[in-house]
Short mmCIF file of C-alpha atoms and ligand atoms in Angstrom, two decimals:
data_model
loop_
_atom_site.label_atom_id
_atom_site.label_comp_id
_atom_site.label_asym_id
_atom_site.label_seq_id
_atom_site.Cartn_x
_atom_site.Cartn_y
_atom_site.Cartn_z
CA MET D 1 -11.46 78.31 -27.83
CA ARG D 2 -9.84 79.09 -24.52
CA ILE D 3 -11.79 78.49 -21.30
CA ILE D 4 -10.44 80.05 -18.12
CA VAL D 5 -12.10 79.24 -14.81
CA GLU D 6 -11.48 81.67 -11.97
CA LYS D 7 -12.32 81.03 -8.34
CA ASP D 8 -15.06 83.62 -8.01
CA TYR D 9 -16.68 86.74 -9.46
CA GLN D 10 -13.98 89.08 -8.13
CA THR D 11 -11.05 87.21 -9.64
CA MET D 12 -12.95 86.72 -12.89
CA SER D 13 -13.65 90.46 -13.08
CA LYS D 14 -10.03 91.34 -12.35
CA LYS D 15 -8.78 89.05 -15.11
CA ALA D 16 -11.31 90.50 -17.55
CA ALA D 17 -10.11 94.02 -16.72
CA LEU D 18 -6.49 92.94 -17.26
CA MET D 19 -7.44 91.60 -20.70
CA VAL D 20 -9.03 94.94 -21.63
CA ALA D 21 -6.04 96.83 -20.22
CA SER D 22 -3.55 94.75 -22.21
CA GLN D 23 -5.57 95.33 -25.38
CA ILE D 24 -5.40 99.11 -24.80
CA THR D 25 -1.71 98.95 -23.88
CA LEU D 26 -0.93 97.13 -27.12
CA LYS D 27 -3.15 99.43 -29.20
CA PRO D 28 -4.08 102.71 -27.48
CA ASP D 29 -6.67 103.50 -30.17
CA SER D 30 -8.47 100.18 -29.72
CA ASN D 31 -12.14 99.76 -30.57
CA LEU D 32 -13.84 98.00 -27.69
CA GLY D 33 -17.18 96.23 -27.95
CA LEU D 34 -18.89 96.62 -24.58
CA ALA D 35 -21.70 94.83 -22.78
CA THR D 36 -24.21 95.79 -20.10
CA GLY D 37 -26.00 93.72 -17.44
CA GLY D 38 -24.85 92.59 -14.02
CA THR D 39 -21.88 90.52 -15.14
CA PRO D 40 -19.43 93.18 -16.42
CA LEU D 41 -19.94 95.55 -13.45
CA GLY D 42 -16.98 94.11 -11.52
CA MET D 43 -14.77 94.44 -14.61
CA TYR D 44 -15.83 98.08 -15.06
CA ASP D 45 -15.01 98.79 -11.39
CA LYS D 46 -11.52 97.33 -11.88
CA LEU D 47 -10.99 99.35 -15.07
CA ILE D 48 -11.94 102.55 -13.22
CA GLU D 49 -9.48 101.62 -10.47
CA MET D 50 -6.72 101.00 -13.03
CA TYR D 51 -7.50 104.31 -14.73
CA ARG D 52 -7.26 106.16 -11.39
CA ASP D 53 -3.94 104.43 -10.71
CA ASP D 54 -2.64 105.66 -14.10
CA GLU D 55 -2.34 102.13 -15.43
CA ILE D 56 -4.68 102.63 -18.37
CA ASP D 57 -5.58 105.51 -20.67
CA PHE D 58 -8.88 105.63 -22.58
CA ASN D 59 -8.13 108.87 -24.44
CA GLU D 60 -7.93 107.25 -27.89
CA VAL D 61 -10.30 104.33 -27.26
CA GLN D 62 -13.56 104.01 -29.18
CA SER D 63 -16.43 102.02 -27.69
CA PHE D 64 -19.35 100.25 -29.34
CA ASN D 65 -22.12 98.85 -27.18
CA LEU D 66 -23.88 95.63 -28.08
CA ASP D 67 -27.44 96.83 -27.70
CA GLU D 68 -30.02 99.28 -26.41
CA TYR D 69 -33.69 99.04 -25.49
CA CYS D 70 -36.14 100.49 -28.02
CA GLY D 71 -38.19 103.39 -26.78
CA LEU D 72 -35.90 104.49 -23.95
CA LYS D 73 -34.22 107.86 -24.31
CA ALA D 74 -30.51 108.12 -23.42
CA ASP D 75 -31.27 109.79 -20.08
CA HIS D 76 -33.79 107.12 -18.99
CA PRO D 77 -32.41 105.44 -15.83
CA ASN D 78 -32.88 101.99 -17.38
CA SER D 79 -31.30 102.79 -20.73
CA TYR D 80 -27.97 101.23 -21.53
CA HIS D 81 -26.68 104.73 -22.29
CA HIS D 82 -27.36 105.62 -18.68
CA TYR D 83 -25.83 102.35 -17.44
CA MET D 84 -22.61 102.92 -19.38
CA TYR D 85 -22.15 106.52 -18.22
CA GLN D 86 -22.96 105.62 -14.61
CA ASN D 87 -20.80 102.51 -14.43
CA LEU D 88 -17.84 103.46 -16.61
CA PHE D 89 -17.77 106.47 -18.91
CA ASN D 90 -18.28 109.18 -16.27
CA GLU D 91 -15.28 107.83 -14.37
CA ILE D 92 -12.69 107.52 -17.16
CA ASN D 93 -11.17 109.76 -19.84
CA ILE D 94 -12.91 108.27 -22.89
CA GLN D 95 -13.86 111.03 -25.35
CA LYS D 96 -17.61 111.55 -25.73
CA GLU D 97 -17.38 111.50 -29.54
CA ASN D 98 -15.72 108.07 -29.36
CA ILE D 99 -18.68 106.50 -27.53
CA HIS D 100 -21.15 104.60 -29.71
CA ILE D 101 -24.41 103.13 -28.40
CA PRO D 102 -27.45 102.46 -30.62
CA ASP D 103 -30.14 105.12 -30.17
CA GLY D 104 -33.18 103.20 -28.92
CA ALA D 105 -35.34 106.31 -29.23
CA ALA D 106 -34.41 107.00 -32.88
CA GLU D 107 -37.43 107.91 -35.00
CA ASP D 108 -36.32 105.58 -37.77
CA SER D 109 -34.89 102.56 -35.96
CA GLN D 110 -34.10 100.68 -39.19
CA GLN D 111 -31.95 103.58 -40.33
CA GLU D 112 -30.35 103.69 -36.87
CA CYS D 113 -29.37 100.02 -37.27
CA ARG D 114 -27.81 100.66 -40.67
CA ASP D 115 -25.98 103.72 -39.36
CA TYR D 116 -24.67 101.75 -36.38
CA GLU D 117 -23.21 99.07 -38.63
CA LYS D 118 -21.60 101.79 -40.74
CA SER D 119 -20.06 103.44 -37.69
CA ILE D 120 -18.37 100.15 -36.74
CA LYS D 121 -17.09 99.68 -40.29
CA ARG D 122 -15.85 103.28 -40.43
CA ALA D 123 -13.83 102.61 -37.27
CA ARG D 124 -12.37 99.51 -39.01
CA GLY D 125 -14.11 97.00 -36.78
CA ILE D 126 -13.95 95.93 -33.18
CA ASP D 127 -10.61 94.82 -31.74
CA LEU D 128 -11.92 93.29 -28.52
CA GLN D 129 -15.55 92.42 -27.88
CA ILE D 130 -16.72 91.82 -24.31
CA LEU D 131 -19.85 89.67 -24.00
CA GLY D 132 -22.17 88.50 -21.27
CA ILE D 133 -24.56 85.62 -21.84
CA GLY D 134 -28.24 85.16 -21.01
CA SER D 135 -29.31 82.04 -19.13
CA ASN D 136 -31.08 81.15 -22.40
CA GLY D 137 -27.76 81.45 -24.30
CA HIS D 138 -28.41 84.82 -25.91
CA ILE D 139 -25.53 87.17 -26.68
CA GLY D 140 -26.35 90.83 -27.09
CA PHE D 141 -30.08 90.55 -27.65
CA ASN D 142 -29.70 87.74 -30.18
CA GLU D 143 -32.35 85.51 -28.67
CA PRO D 144 -32.77 81.75 -29.31
CA ALA D 145 -34.62 81.30 -32.62
CA GLU D 146 -34.68 79.32 -35.83
CA ASN D 147 -32.99 82.22 -37.60
CA LEU D 148 -30.54 84.75 -36.21
CA ASN D 149 -29.74 88.21 -37.54
CA VAL D 150 -26.50 88.81 -39.37
CA ALA D 151 -26.24 92.57 -38.80
CA THR D 152 -27.56 95.11 -36.29
CA GLU D 153 -31.37 94.89 -36.25
CA VAL D 154 -34.45 95.64 -34.16
CA VAL D 155 -35.24 92.45 -32.22
CA ASP D 156 -38.05 91.13 -30.02
CA LEU D 157 -37.02 90.15 -26.50
CA THR D 158 -38.07 86.71 -25.27
CA GLU D 159 -40.27 86.28 -22.21
CA GLU D 160 -37.27 84.81 -20.38
CA THR D 161 -35.12 87.89 -21.04
CA ILE D 162 -37.95 90.27 -20.10
CA GLU D 163 -38.34 88.33 -16.86
CA ALA D 164 -34.57 88.32 -16.16
CA ASN D 165 -34.24 92.06 -16.84
CA SER D 166 -37.34 93.04 -14.89
CA ARG D 167 -35.17 93.16 -11.76
CA TYR D 168 -33.91 96.56 -12.93
CA PHE D 169 -37.41 97.99 -13.54
CA ASP D 170 -40.29 98.84 -11.16
CA SER D 171 -42.40 96.17 -12.82
CA LYS D 172 -42.15 93.59 -15.59
CA ASP D 173 -44.62 95.62 -17.69
CA GLU D 174 -42.10 98.43 -17.90
CA VAL D 175 -39.42 96.31 -19.58
CA PRO D 176 -39.28 97.25 -23.28
CA LYS D 177 -40.30 94.41 -25.58
CA LYS D 178 -37.89 95.37 -28.33
CA ALA D 179 -34.26 96.35 -28.59
CA ILE D 180 -31.62 97.24 -31.15
CA SER D 181 -28.88 94.62 -31.09
CA MET D 182 -25.69 93.93 -32.96
CA GLY D 183 -26.21 90.84 -35.11
CA MET D 184 -24.25 87.60 -34.97
CA ALA D 185 -21.88 88.56 -37.77
CA THR D 186 -21.33 91.99 -36.22
CA ILE D 187 -20.17 90.21 -33.07
CA LEU D 188 -18.22 87.44 -34.79
CA LYS D 189 -16.29 89.95 -36.91
CA ALA D 190 -14.49 91.25 -33.80
CA ASP D 191 -10.79 90.32 -33.80
CA ARG D 192 -10.96 88.94 -30.26
CA ILE D 193 -13.91 88.05 -28.05
CA VAL D 194 -14.06 87.56 -24.29
CA LEU D 195 -17.30 86.12 -22.93
CA LEU D 196 -17.88 86.49 -19.18
CA ALA D 197 -20.24 84.37 -17.10
CA SER D 198 -20.71 84.07 -13.38
CA GLY D 199 -23.07 82.07 -11.21
CA LYS D 200 -25.03 78.82 -11.29
CA ASN D 201 -27.84 80.24 -13.41
CA LYS D 202 -25.39 80.51 -16.34
CA ALA D 203 -23.93 77.00 -15.97
CA GLU D 204 -26.36 75.27 -18.35
CA ALA D 205 -25.94 77.93 -21.07
CA ILE D 206 -22.14 77.71 -20.71
CA LYS D 207 -22.17 73.92 -20.92
CA LYS D 208 -23.98 74.23 -24.28
CA THR D 209 -21.78 77.12 -25.46
CA VAL D 210 -18.62 74.98 -25.23
CA SER D 211 -20.22 71.67 -26.21
CA GLY D 212 -18.78 71.22 -29.69
CA LYS D 213 -22.25 71.60 -31.26
CA ILE D 214 -23.83 74.69 -32.78
CA SER D 215 -27.49 75.66 -32.60
CA THR D 216 -29.29 78.92 -33.28
CA GLN D 217 -31.44 77.93 -30.27
CA VAL D 218 -28.35 78.74 -28.16
CA PRO D 219 -26.87 81.71 -30.02
CA ALA D 220 -23.64 81.68 -27.96
CA THR D 221 -22.74 78.28 -29.49
CA LEU D 222 -21.81 80.15 -32.69
CA LEU D 223 -18.85 81.60 -30.79
CA GLN D 224 -17.19 78.19 -31.18
CA THR D 225 -16.49 79.17 -34.80
CA HIS D 226 -14.41 82.18 -33.74
CA PRO D 227 -10.61 81.80 -33.88
CA GLU D 228 -9.89 84.09 -30.89
CA ILE D 229 -12.55 83.41 -28.30
CA THR D 230 -11.90 83.30 -24.56
CA ILE D 231 -14.63 82.15 -22.18
CA LEU D 232 -13.85 83.56 -18.74
CA LEU D 233 -15.90 81.99 -15.95
CA ASP D 234 -16.21 81.65 -12.22
CA GLN D 235 -16.42 78.15 -10.75
CA GLU D 236 -20.20 78.15 -10.55
CA ALA D 237 -20.70 79.08 -14.19
CA ALA D 238 -18.17 76.38 -15.16
CA SER D 239 -19.70 73.73 -12.92
CA LEU D 240 -21.56 71.78 -15.65
CA ILE D 241 -18.80 71.72 -18.28
CA ASN D 242 -18.05 68.20 -19.34
CA LYS D 243 -14.39 68.08 -20.41
CA GLU D 244 -15.08 65.15 -22.74
CA ASP D 245 -17.42 67.37 -24.79
CA LEU D 246 -14.74 69.96 -25.51
CA SER D 247 -13.13 69.97 -28.95
CA ALA D 248 -9.50 68.81 -29.18
CA ASP D 249 -8.10 72.30 -29.75
CA CYS D 250 -9.92 73.78 -26.74
CA HIS D 251 -7.58 75.04 -24.02
CA PHE D 252 -9.08 74.55 -20.55
CA GLU D 253 -7.46 76.23 -17.59
CA ILE D 254 -8.50 76.29 -13.92
CA CYS D 255 -6.99 79.10 -11.84
CA GLU D 256 -6.82 78.44 -8.09
P1 PGA U 301 -26.42 89.62 -16.85
O1 PGA U 301 -26.98 89.62 -18.33
O2 PGA U 301 -24.96 89.98 -16.95
O3 PGA U 301 -27.22 90.66 -16.14
O4 PGA U 301 -26.62 88.25 -16.31
C1 PGA U 301 -26.25 89.04 -19.36
C2 PGA U 301 -27.05 88.99 -20.63
O5 PGA U 301 -28.30 88.92 -20.54
O6 PGA U 301 -26.46 89.01 -21.71
#
C-alpha cells in the first residue's frame, strides 16, 4: 500500500488527475473505474482542463462507474448518470458507447447486475479504479455488514449513507434506499486502485482503512489486500493515521 498525503483538496485532486492522465498516456485504450460524490469533483475538473490543453485524449477510453441509485432514470438530476455527464463526460471526447454505468431504472435489476459484470469482463477488466470512501468506510455502495457482496448486486443503503447523501436531494425521504453497486471482488480485480479522501469527516475511516486489520464492518479495509493500491489524501483525512499501525511494506509519503 502506498499512502500519499497532499497539503489540501486542490493538490490532492491535481495529483489524482495526473495519475489518471499517466494511465491513459501509457495505455490509450484504458478501462477506468470511476466514482461519484463530492470527492472526485476536483479531479474531474483537472482532467477537463488537461483535455482542453491537449494533454490527454479520452477517445479510446472505456469507463465503468461504481454504482447507481435504484429507481432513478438516467436523466434524473440526482442520478449518477447525470452527475457523470455534467461533471466529466459532456466536457471530454469519451465515446458514448464506451461509457458504462449500471441502469438503476432497469426493469430486471438482477439481470442488469449480471450484464454489468459481463460488460467489465468483456472489456478485459478495469486498469485503474478510482474510489471515494464513505465516513462509515464504504466503497462504492458496499456498506458495513457481516457479509459483503462479491459481484455487482442490488444493495440496501445504510441510514448513515442516506443521511450523508441527502445533501444532494430536496429532502432525506427522496434519497433512494437501494442502489446497484460493484461488489468487493469487482473492485479488487482492478489492476490498480487509487482511493481519494479529503476532510476531517473521513479521518476515522482512513485510519481504519490503513490499520493493518481487515473487517467487513469497514469495507475499505479489504483494500489492504490489493497489490497496487494508492491512498491519496489531504492532511485532514490523514490526520488520525498512526504510523506505528502501518504494515512494514506500506510506503508513506507527505508532500509539502
Ligand atoms: P463523498 O462520498 O465523496 O461525497 O464524500 C464518497 C462515498 O460515499 O463513497
